[in-house]
Amino acid sequence: MITKPSYDALIIGSGPNGLAAAITIARTGRSVLVLEAKEQIGGGARSAELTLPGFTHDVCSAIHPMGLASPFFRTLPLARYGIEWIQPEFALAHPLDHGQAALVARSLEVTAASLGVDATAYTKLMQPLLDNWESIINAFLGPLRPQTMLHPFKIAHFGLAALRSASGLTQTQFKGAAARAIFAGMSGHSMLPLNTPSSAAAGLMLGLLAHAVGWPIPRGGSHKIVDALAAYLRDLGGEIVTGMEVKSLDTLPPARVILCDITPRQLLRIAGSHLSGLYKRQLQHYRYGPGVFKLDLALDGPIPWSADACRRAGTVHVGGTFNEIARSERAIWRGEHPERPFVLLAQQSLFDETRAPQGKHTVWAYCHVPNGSDVDMSERIEAQIERFAPGFRDRILARHTTNAMEMERYNANYIGGDINGGMQDLTQMFTRPTISPTPYSTPDKSLYICSSSTPPGGGVHGMCGYFAAQAALRHLNQN
């Protein structure tokens, strides 16, 4: 229920970025209203009983290294509002054939030891990053700005390596299959072909975060993150109204600034009359990346991995060797659906007993597909898991599938199933959605975009919302 005739700030969308923007402004004592089209807040950070009663599945985001590393989230009293982070023994396991697996642990030494011949090379690559991880996070989780270069030598090692392709970096750094496979899986989160410049950035960042803060799981489900953000916002005096889809800015209550946790395509639809012709043309050229196919499973026991280490990891990358993963990811950019997809899998119930009935388990898995795909990839995903966990299929009690177009219907920000809010290659990493010193601003000085279509892009970190709110506050302070 809208309680005021007007507001200082109105936020469209209640995902982590929308709530981060709302909190940033509400902390200054200004009035804030958040409008959410769905009946449940959260955007990509929702949880639901998708398969069977008592089985809690994360609908999109599941594992949250950026939730702990986020410079903005670290200023919030989230633990007071119910966030409890669980750290699996291993952040990541990557099964290989013949019952072997490579590992990424919180300990750099333990990780290096699992990589055999590449133990020293991995340590040489990651130790300088770990020594300066906070400077790196502060520099790269945001837009390009003068503060980014306050510590150039601390971030240079990361920046130069991040510009490389994942294939180029692994070929020069590693000799063995284990390290190459681990890096392929982490770089695959970029949703770029692994021979593309800057595809190494995701691998380096995720590896760094694994050692710096871990890859934690929120007890009870990813929705606990947005529930905590919303509770804090309400204590600050902010308001949230659900079930209210915004189809035009002209239908909104009066507000001094409006921040939109939506992508360029939706902004064009609801705010076209407020935007200049040049800006609209720039938004029309914004590029979206591949989609995802999501598979949620209820099991009558844990996945019977051949490699025991996989049973001690929160996340498992299922795709085999570097070349196999590279081939799968490259096929997607040709509009193909790979027979052996790279599967990103989480097994939260091994570490969080609230996710499933006693003795039962959940599986969260997805693979990349061409944008707009309606192909069912569940059989291919299950075959990949069975390859490294014989007998896995016998444990399936129920399935829930979501193809790329169904992902968009679930969350309008996932254009064609793109969960990153737009392609994140070199030309759209910091210049999203347009080339601008303040990419959150629009030609309308009271209108801002605060979604993952702005720097630093996808992930549950709230930084897009925080930086957009800072830009909006500068306008509020001047008027």
Coordinates of C-alpha atoms in Angstrom, one line a residue:
M1 CA 0.0 0.0 0.0
I2 CA 1.4 3.4 -1.0
T3 CA 1.2 5.6 2.0
K4 CA 2.5 9.0 0.9
P5 CA 1.4 11.4 -1.9
S6 CA 5.1 11.8 -3.0
Y7 CA 8.6 10.4 -2.3
D8 CA 12.1 11.5 -2.5
A9 CA 13.0 8.3 -4.4
L10 CA 11.1 5.7 -6.1
I11 CA 12.7 2.3 -7.0
I12 CA 11.3 0.0 -9.7
G13 CA 12.3 -3.6 -8.9
S14 CA 13.1 -5.3 -5.6
G15 CA 16.1 -7.4 -6.6
P16 CA 19.3 -7.0 -4.6
N17 CA 20.3 -3.9 -6.7
G18 CA 17.0 -2.2 -6.3
L19 CA 17.0 -2.8 -2.5
A20 CA 20.6 -1.7 -2.3
A21 CA 19.7 1.6 -4.1
A22 CA 16.7 2.0 -1.7
I23 CA 18.8 1.4 1.4
T24 CA 21.5 3.8 0.2
I25 CA 19.0 6.6 -0.2
A26 CA 17.0 5.8 2.9
R27 CA 20.1 5.9 5.1
T28 CA 20.2 9.7 4.3
G29 CA 16.8 10.1 5.9
R30 CA 14.9 10.5 2.6
S31 CA 11.6 8.9 1.8
V32 CA 11.8 5.8 -0.4
L33 CA 9.2 3.5 -2.1
V34 CA 10.1 0.3 -3.8
L35 CA 7.7 -1.2 -6.4
E36 CA 7.8 -4.9 -7.3
A37 CA 5.8 -6.5 -10.1
K38 CA 5.7 -9.9 -8.5
E39 CA 4.0 -10.9 -5.3
Q40 CA 7.4 -11.9 -3.8
I41 CA 10.4 -9.6 -3.6
G42 CA 13.9 -10.7 -4.7
G43 CA 14.4 -10.8 -8.5
G44 CA 17.1 -13.4 -9.0
A45 CA 17.4 -14.1 -5.2
R46 CA 14.2 -16.1 -4.6
S47 CA 13.7 -19.6 -3.2
A48 CA 10.7 -21.8 -3.6
E49 CA 9.4 -25.4 -3.3
L50 CA 9.8 -26.2 -7.0
T51 CA 9.8 -30.0 -7.0
L52 CA 8.2 -31.5 -3.8
P53 CA 6.9 -30.2 -0.5
G54 CA 9.8 -29.6 1.9
F55 CA 12.4 -29.2 -0.8
T56 CA 13.6 -25.6 -1.0
H57 CA 15.3 -24.6 -4.3
D58 CA 17.0 -21.4 -5.2
V59 CA 15.2 -20.2 -8.3
C60 CA 18.3 -18.4 -9.7
S61 CA 21.2 -17.3 -7.6
A62 CA 22.5 -19.9 -5.2
I63 CA 26.2 -19.5 -4.2
H64 CA 27.3 -16.0 -3.0
P65 CA 31.0 -15.1 -2.9
M66 CA 30.1 -11.6 -3.9
G67 CA 27.6 -11.4 -1.1
L68 CA 30.4 -11.6 1.4
A69 CA 32.9 -9.6 -0.6
S70 CA 30.6 -6.7 -1.6
P71 CA 32.0 -3.4 -0.2
F72 CA 28.3 -2.3 0.1
F73 CA 26.9 -5.4 1.8
R74 CA 29.8 -5.3 4.2
T75 CA 28.5 -2.0 5.6
L76 CA 25.1 -3.5 6.4
P77 CA 24.0 -5.3 9.6
L78 CA 22.7 -8.3 7.6
A79 CA 23.5 -10.8 10.4
R80 CA 21.1 -8.9 12.6
Y81 CA 18.4 -9.5 10.1
G82 CA 18.8 -13.2 9.8
I83 CA 21.7 -13.9 7.3
E84 CA 23.8 -16.8 8.3
W85 CA 26.5 -17.9 5.9
I86 CA 27.5 -21.5 5.5
Q87 CA 31.0 -22.3 4.2
P88 CA 31.4 -25.8 2.7
E89 CA 34.7 -27.5 3.2
F90 CA 35.5 -26.9 -0.5
A91 CA 34.2 -23.9 -2.5
L92 CA 34.4 -25.9 -5.8
A93 CA 35.1 -29.4 -7.0
H94 CA 35.6 -30.2 -10.7
P95 CA 35.3 -33.9 -11.4
L96 CA 37.5 -35.5 -14.1
D97 CA 37.4 -38.9 -15.6
H98 CA 38.6 -42.0 -13.7
G99 CA 37.3 -40.8 -10.4
Q100 CA 39.6 -37.8 -10.0
A101 CA 38.7 -34.2 -9.1
A102 CA 40.4 -30.8 -8.9
L103 CA 39.5 -28.6 -6.0
V104 CA 39.3 -25.0 -4.9
A105 CA 39.4 -24.6 -1.2
R106 CA 39.6 -21.5 1.0
S107 CA 43.2 -22.4 1.6
L108 CA 45.5 -21.5 -1.4
E109 CA 47.9 -24.2 -0.3
V110 CA 45.2 -26.9 -0.2
T111 CA 44.0 -25.9 -3.7
A112 CA 47.5 -25.8 -5.1
A113 CA 48.2 -29.3 -3.7
S114 CA 45.2 -30.7 -5.6
L115 CA 46.6 -29.4 -8.9
G116 CA 49.7 -31.6 -9.1
V117 CA 52.2 -30.3 -11.6
D118 CA 50.6 -26.9 -11.6
A119 CA 50.7 -26.3 -7.8
T120 CA 53.5 -23.7 -8.0
A121 CA 52.1 -22.0 -11.1
Y122 CA 48.7 -21.6 -9.5
T123 CA 50.2 -20.2 -6.4
K124 CA 52.3 -17.7 -8.4
L125 CA 49.2 -16.6 -10.2
M126 CA 46.8 -16.3 -7.3
Q127 CA 49.0 -15.2 -4.3
P128 CA 49.5 -11.6 -5.5
L129 CA 45.8 -11.3 -6.1
L130 CA 45.0 -12.7 -2.6
D131 CA 47.5 -10.3 -1.0
N132 CA 45.6 -7.3 -2.5
W133 CA 42.1 -8.7 -2.8
E134 CA 40.3 -5.8 -1.1
S135 CA 41.9 -3.3 -3.5
I136 CA 41.0 -5.4 -6.4
I137 CA 37.4 -5.8 -5.3
N138 CA 37.0 -2.1 -4.7
A139 CA 38.5 -1.3 -8.1
F140 CA 36.6 -3.8 -10.2
L141 CA 33.2 -4.0 -8.5
G142 CA 32.0 -0.7 -9.9
P143 CA 32.4 1.8 -12.7
L144 CA 35.7 3.2 -14.0
R145 CA 36.5 6.1 -11.7
P146 CA 39.6 7.9 -10.4
Q147 CA 39.6 6.0 -7.2
T148 CA 40.2 2.8 -9.2
M149 CA 43.8 3.9 -9.8
L150 CA 44.6 4.8 -6.2
H151 CA 46.6 1.6 -5.9
P152 CA 47.8 0.9 -9.5
F153 CA 50.5 -1.6 -8.6
K154 CA 48.1 -3.6 -6.4
I155 CA 45.6 -4.1 -9.1
A156 CA 47.8 -4.3 -12.2
H157 CA 48.5 -8.0 -11.9
F158 CA 44.8 -8.7 -11.9
G159 CA 43.9 -6.2 -14.6
L160 CA 46.5 -7.4 -17.1
A161 CA 45.6 -11.0 -16.6
A162 CA 41.9 -10.3 -16.7
L163 CA 42.2 -8.8 -20.2
R164 CA 43.4 -12.1 -21.6
S165 CA 41.3 -15.0 -22.9
A166 CA 40.8 -18.0 -20.6
S167 CA 42.4 -20.2 -23.2
G168 CA 45.4 -18.0 -23.6
L169 CA 46.0 -17.7 -19.9
T170 CA 45.7 -21.4 -19.2
Q171 CA 48.0 -22.3 -22.1
T172 CA 50.8 -20.1 -20.8
Q173 CA 50.2 -20.7 -17.1
F174 CA 49.3 -24.4 -16.7
K175 CA 50.6 -27.8 -17.9
G176 CA 48.2 -30.2 -16.4
A177 CA 44.5 -31.1 -17.0
A178 CA 43.3 -30.4 -13.5
A179 CA 44.3 -26.7 -13.3
R180 CA 43.2 -26.1 -16.9
A181 CA 39.8 -27.6 -16.1
I182 CA 39.3 -25.7 -12.9
F183 CA 40.1 -22.4 -14.7
A184 CA 37.8 -23.3 -17.6
G185 CA 34.9 -23.9 -15.3
M186 CA 35.4 -20.6 -13.3
S187 CA 35.9 -18.7 -16.6
G188 CA 32.7 -20.3 -18.0
H189 CA 30.7 -18.1 -15.6
S190 CA 31.4 -15.2 -18.0
M191 CA 29.1 -16.9 -20.6
L192 CA 31.7 -16.0 -23.2
P193 CA 33.6 -18.3 -25.6
L194 CA 36.8 -19.1 -23.7
N195 CA 39.0 -17.8 -26.5
T196 CA 37.4 -14.3 -26.2
P197 CA 39.5 -11.5 -24.7
S198 CA 38.6 -10.8 -21.0
S199 CA 37.0 -14.3 -20.6
A200 CA 39.8 -14.9 -18.0
A201 CA 38.4 -12.2 -15.8
A202 CA 35.6 -14.3 -14.3
G203 CA 38.0 -17.2 -13.6
L204 CA 40.4 -14.9 -11.8
M205 CA 37.7 -13.1 -9.8
L206 CA 36.0 -16.3 -8.7
G207 CA 39.2 -18.0 -7.8
L208 CA 40.3 -14.9 -5.8
L209 CA 37.0 -14.8 -4.0
A210 CA 37.2 -18.5 -3.1
H211 CA 40.4 -17.9 -1.3
A212 CA 39.5 -14.5 0.2
V213 CA 36.0 -15.0 1.4
G214 CA 34.9 -18.5 0.2
W215 CA 31.8 -19.4 -1.8
P216 CA 29.1 -19.3 0.9
I217 CA 25.5 -20.6 1.0
P218 CA 22.9 -18.6 2.9
R219 CA 21.1 -20.8 5.4
G220 CA 17.5 -21.3 4.4
G221 CA 17.8 -20.1 0.8
S222 CA 18.9 -17.2 -1.3
H223 CA 15.7 -15.4 -0.4
K224 CA 17.1 -14.8 3.0
I225 CA 19.4 -12.2 1.5
V226 CA 16.6 -10.0 0.1
D227 CA 14.5 -10.6 3.2
A228 CA 17.3 -9.2 5.3
L229 CA 17.8 -6.2 2.9
A230 CA 14.0 -5.5 2.9
A231 CA 13.8 -5.7 6.7
Y232 CA 16.6 -3.3 7.1
L233 CA 15.1 -1.0 4.6
R234 CA 11.8 -1.0 6.4
D235 CA 13.5 -0.2 9.7
L236 CA 15.0 2.8 7.9
G237 CA 11.5 4.0 7.0
G238 CA 11.5 2.6 3.4
E239 CA 8.3 1.2 1.9
I240 CA 7.9 -1.8 -0.4
V241 CA 4.8 -2.6 -2.5
T242 CA 4.5 -5.9 -4.3
G243 CA 2.2 -7.0 -7.1
M244 CA 2.5 -3.6 -8.9
E245 CA 3.9 -3.8 -12.4
V246 CA 5.1 -0.5 -13.8
K247 CA 4.1 -0.1 -17.4
S248 CA 4.8 3.6 -17.7
L249 CA 6.7 6.2 -15.6
D250 CA 3.7 8.5 -16.1
T251 CA 1.5 6.3 -13.9
L252 CA 3.8 6.5 -10.8
P253 CA 3.4 8.7 -7.7
P254 CA 5.4 11.9 -7.8
A255 CA 9.1 11.4 -6.9
R256 CA 12.2 13.5 -7.0
V257 CA 14.3 10.7 -8.5
I258 CA 13.3 7.3 -10.0
L259 CA 15.8 4.4 -10.1
C260 CA 15.0 1.4 -12.3
D261 CA 16.3 -2.1 -11.5
I262 CA 15.5 -3.1 -15.1
T263 CA 17.4 -3.7 -18.3
P264 CA 17.6 -1.3 -21.3
R265 CA 14.8 -3.0 -23.2
Q266 CA 12.3 -2.5 -20.3
L267 CA 13.6 1.1 -19.8
L268 CA 12.8 1.9 -23.4
R269 CA 9.3 0.5 -23.0
I270 CA 8.3 2.3 -19.8
A271 CA 10.4 5.5 -20.1
G272 CA 10.8 6.2 -23.9
S273 CA 9.1 9.6 -23.8
H274 CA 11.6 10.7 -21.1
L275 CA 14.7 9.8 -23.1
S276 CA 16.5 11.6 -25.9
G277 CA 16.7 10.1 -29.4
L278 CA 20.4 9.5 -29.1
Y279 CA 20.2 7.7 -25.8
K280 CA 17.3 5.5 -27.0
R281 CA 19.4 4.5 -30.0
Q282 CA 22.3 3.6 -27.7
L283 CA 20.0 1.5 -25.6
Q284 CA 18.6 -0.2 -28.7
H285 CA 22.1 -1.4 -29.5
Y286 CA 22.7 -2.9 -26.1
R287 CA 23.6 -6.6 -26.5
Y288 CA 22.3 -9.5 -24.5
G289 CA 24.2 -12.7 -24.0
P290 CA 23.3 -16.4 -24.0
G291 CA 20.5 -17.8 -21.9
V292 CA 20.4 -20.6 -19.4
F293 CA 18.4 -23.8 -19.0
K294 CA 17.7 -24.5 -15.3
L295 CA 17.1 -28.0 -13.7
D296 CA 16.1 -28.5 -10.1
L297 CA 16.0 -31.9 -8.6
A298 CA 14.7 -33.6 -5.5
L299 CA 16.8 -36.6 -4.6
D300 CA 16.4 -39.5 -2.1
G301 CA 20.1 -39.2 -1.2
P302 CA 23.2 -37.3 -2.0
I303 CA 24.7 -37.4 -5.5
P304 CA 27.0 -40.5 -5.6
W305 CA 30.1 -38.8 -7.0
S306 CA 32.9 -41.1 -8.0
A307 CA 35.4 -38.5 -6.6
D308 CA 34.8 -38.3 -2.9
A309 CA 36.0 -34.7 -2.8
C310 CA 32.9 -33.7 -4.8
R311 CA 30.7 -34.6 -1.8
R312 CA 32.5 -32.0 0.3
A313 CA 32.0 -29.1 -2.1
G314 CA 29.1 -26.6 -2.3
T315 CA 29.6 -26.1 -6.0
V316 CA 30.5 -28.7 -8.6
H317 CA 31.5 -27.8 -12.2
V318 CA 30.5 -30.7 -14.5
G319 CA 32.0 -30.5 -17.9
G320 CA 35.3 -32.5 -18.0
T321 CA 38.4 -31.0 -19.6
F322 CA 39.2 -27.5 -20.6
N323 CA 38.7 -28.4 -24.3
E324 CA 35.3 -30.0 -23.6
I325 CA 34.1 -26.9 -21.8
A326 CA 35.5 -24.6 -24.4
R327 CA 33.8 -26.6 -27.1
S328 CA 30.5 -26.5 -25.3
E329 CA 30.6 -22.7 -24.7
R330 CA 31.7 -22.0 -28.2
A331 CA 28.8 -24.0 -29.7
I332 CA 26.3 -21.8 -27.9
W333 CA 27.5 -18.7 -29.7
R334 CA 26.9 -20.6 -33.0
G335 CA 23.3 -21.0 -31.9
E336 CA 23.8 -24.7 -31.1
H337 CA 22.8 -26.8 -28.1
P338 CA 25.8 -28.8 -27.0
E339 CA 25.3 -32.6 -26.5
R340 CA 27.7 -32.4 -23.5
P341 CA 27.0 -29.0 -21.9
F342 CA 29.0 -27.4 -19.2
V343 CA 26.9 -27.8 -16.1
L344 CA 27.1 -25.5 -13.1
L345 CA 25.8 -27.4 -10.1
A346 CA 25.2 -26.6 -6.4
Q347 CA 24.3 -29.1 -3.7
Q348 CA 23.2 -26.8 -0.8
S349 CA 21.3 -29.5 1.1
L350 CA 24.6 -31.3 1.9
F351 CA 25.5 -28.3 4.2
D352 CA 22.1 -26.8 5.0
E353 CA 19.6 -29.1 6.6
T354 CA 16.8 -26.7 6.1
R355 CA 16.7 -27.3 2.3
A356 CA 15.2 -30.8 2.3
P357 CA 13.6 -33.4 4.5
Q358 CA 16.0 -35.6 6.6
G359 CA 18.0 -37.9 4.4
K360 CA 16.8 -36.2 1.2
H361 CA 18.7 -33.7 -1.0
T362 CA 18.3 -30.9 -3.6
V363 CA 20.2 -30.3 -6.8
W364 CA 20.5 -26.9 -8.4
A365 CA 21.9 -27.0 -11.9
Y366 CA 22.0 -25.1 -15.1
C367 CA 23.8 -24.9 -18.4
H368 CA 24.2 -22.2 -21.0
V369 CA 22.0 -22.1 -24.2
P370 CA 21.5 -19.7 -27.1
N371 CA 19.5 -16.6 -26.2
G372 CA 15.8 -17.2 -26.5
S373 CA 16.1 -21.0 -26.5
D374 CA 13.1 -23.2 -25.6
V375 CA 15.0 -26.5 -25.8
D376 CA 14.8 -28.9 -22.9
M377 CA 18.3 -29.7 -21.8
S378 CA 17.5 -31.8 -18.8
E379 CA 18.4 -35.1 -20.3
R380 CA 21.8 -33.8 -21.4
I381 CA 22.5 -32.2 -18.0
E382 CA 21.6 -35.5 -16.2
A383 CA 23.8 -37.4 -18.6
Q384 CA 26.7 -35.2 -17.7
I385 CA 26.2 -35.7 -14.0
E386 CA 25.7 -39.4 -14.4
R387 CA 29.1 -39.5 -16.2
F388 CA 30.8 -38.5 -13.0
A389 CA 28.3 -40.0 -10.5
P390 CA 27.1 -43.4 -11.7
G391 CA 23.7 -44.2 -10.2
F392 CA 22.7 -40.6 -9.8
R393 CA 19.6 -40.9 -12.0
D394 CA 18.3 -43.7 -9.7
R395 CA 18.1 -41.1 -6.8
I396 CA 15.8 -38.6 -8.6
L397 CA 12.4 -38.2 -7.0
A398 CA 11.2 -35.2 -8.9
R399 CA 12.3 -32.6 -11.5
H400 CA 11.5 -29.0 -12.3
T401 CA 12.8 -27.5 -15.5
T402 CA 13.0 -23.9 -16.7
N403 CA 14.0 -23.1 -20.2
A404 CA 15.5 -19.8 -21.3
M405 CA 12.2 -18.2 -22.3
E406 CA 10.6 -19.4 -19.1
M407 CA 13.4 -17.7 -17.2
E408 CA 12.5 -14.4 -18.9
R409 CA 8.8 -14.9 -18.0
Y410 CA 9.9 -15.5 -14.4
N411 CA 12.1 -12.4 -14.3
A412 CA 11.6 -9.8 -17.1
N413 CA 15.3 -8.7 -16.6
Y414 CA 16.4 -12.1 -18.0
I415 CA 16.1 -11.1 -21.6
G416 CA 16.1 -14.4 -23.6
G417 CA 17.3 -16.1 -20.5
D418 CA 20.3 -13.9 -20.0
I419 CA 20.8 -13.9 -16.2
N420 CA 23.7 -11.4 -16.4
G421 CA 21.6 -8.5 -17.5
G422 CA 23.5 -8.3 -20.8
M423 CA 26.7 -9.5 -22.5
Q424 CA 29.7 -8.7 -20.4
D425 CA 32.6 -8.7 -22.8
L426 CA 35.3 -6.0 -23.1
T427 CA 33.0 -3.6 -24.9
Q428 CA 30.2 -3.9 -22.4
M429 CA 32.0 -4.5 -19.1
F430 CA 32.3 -0.9 -17.9
T431 CA 30.3 0.8 -20.7
R432 CA 27.0 -0.7 -19.8
P433 CA 24.4 0.3 -20.8
T434 CA 26.1 3.2 -22.6
I435 CA 29.5 4.9 -22.8
S436 CA 29.3 7.5 -20.0
P437 CA 31.3 8.7 -17.0
T438 CA 28.2 8.0 -15.0
P439 CA 26.6 5.0 -16.7
Y440 CA 23.7 5.0 -14.2
S441 CA 22.4 8.4 -15.4
T442 CA 20.0 9.0 -18.3
P443 CA 19.3 12.3 -20.2
D444 CA 16.4 12.8 -17.7
K445 CA 18.3 14.1 -14.6
S446 CA 15.8 12.5 -12.3
L447 CA 15.9 9.1 -13.9
Y448 CA 18.5 6.4 -13.2
I449 CA 19.2 2.7 -14.1
C450 CA 20.5 0.5 -11.3
S451 CA 20.3 -3.0 -12.6
S452 CA 23.0 -5.5 -13.5
S453 CA 22.9 -3.8 -17.0
T454 CA 25.2 -1.2 -15.3
P455 CA 28.7 -1.8 -13.8
P456 CA 29.8 -4.0 -12.3
G457 CA 27.2 -6.3 -13.9
G458 CA 25.7 -9.6 -12.7
G459 CA 25.9 -11.1 -9.3
V460 CA 24.3 -10.6 -5.9
H461 CA 26.4 -7.8 -4.5
G462 CA 24.2 -4.7 -4.6
M463 CA 26.9 -2.5 -6.1
C464 CA 25.0 -1.5 -9.2
G465 CA 22.2 -0.2 -6.9
Y466 CA 24.7 1.5 -4.6
F467 CA 26.5 3.4 -7.3
A468 CA 23.3 4.4 -9.0
A469 CA 21.9 5.7 -5.7
Q470 CA 25.1 7.7 -5.2
A471 CA 24.5 9.4 -8.5
A472 CA 20.9 10.1 -7.6
L473 CA 21.9 11.5 -4.3
R474 CA 24.2 14.0 -6.0
H475 CA 21.2 15.2 -7.9
L476 CA 19.0 15.4 -4.8
N477 CA 21.7 17.3 -2.9
Q478 CA 21.8 19.9 -5.7
N479 CA 18.1 20.4 -6.0

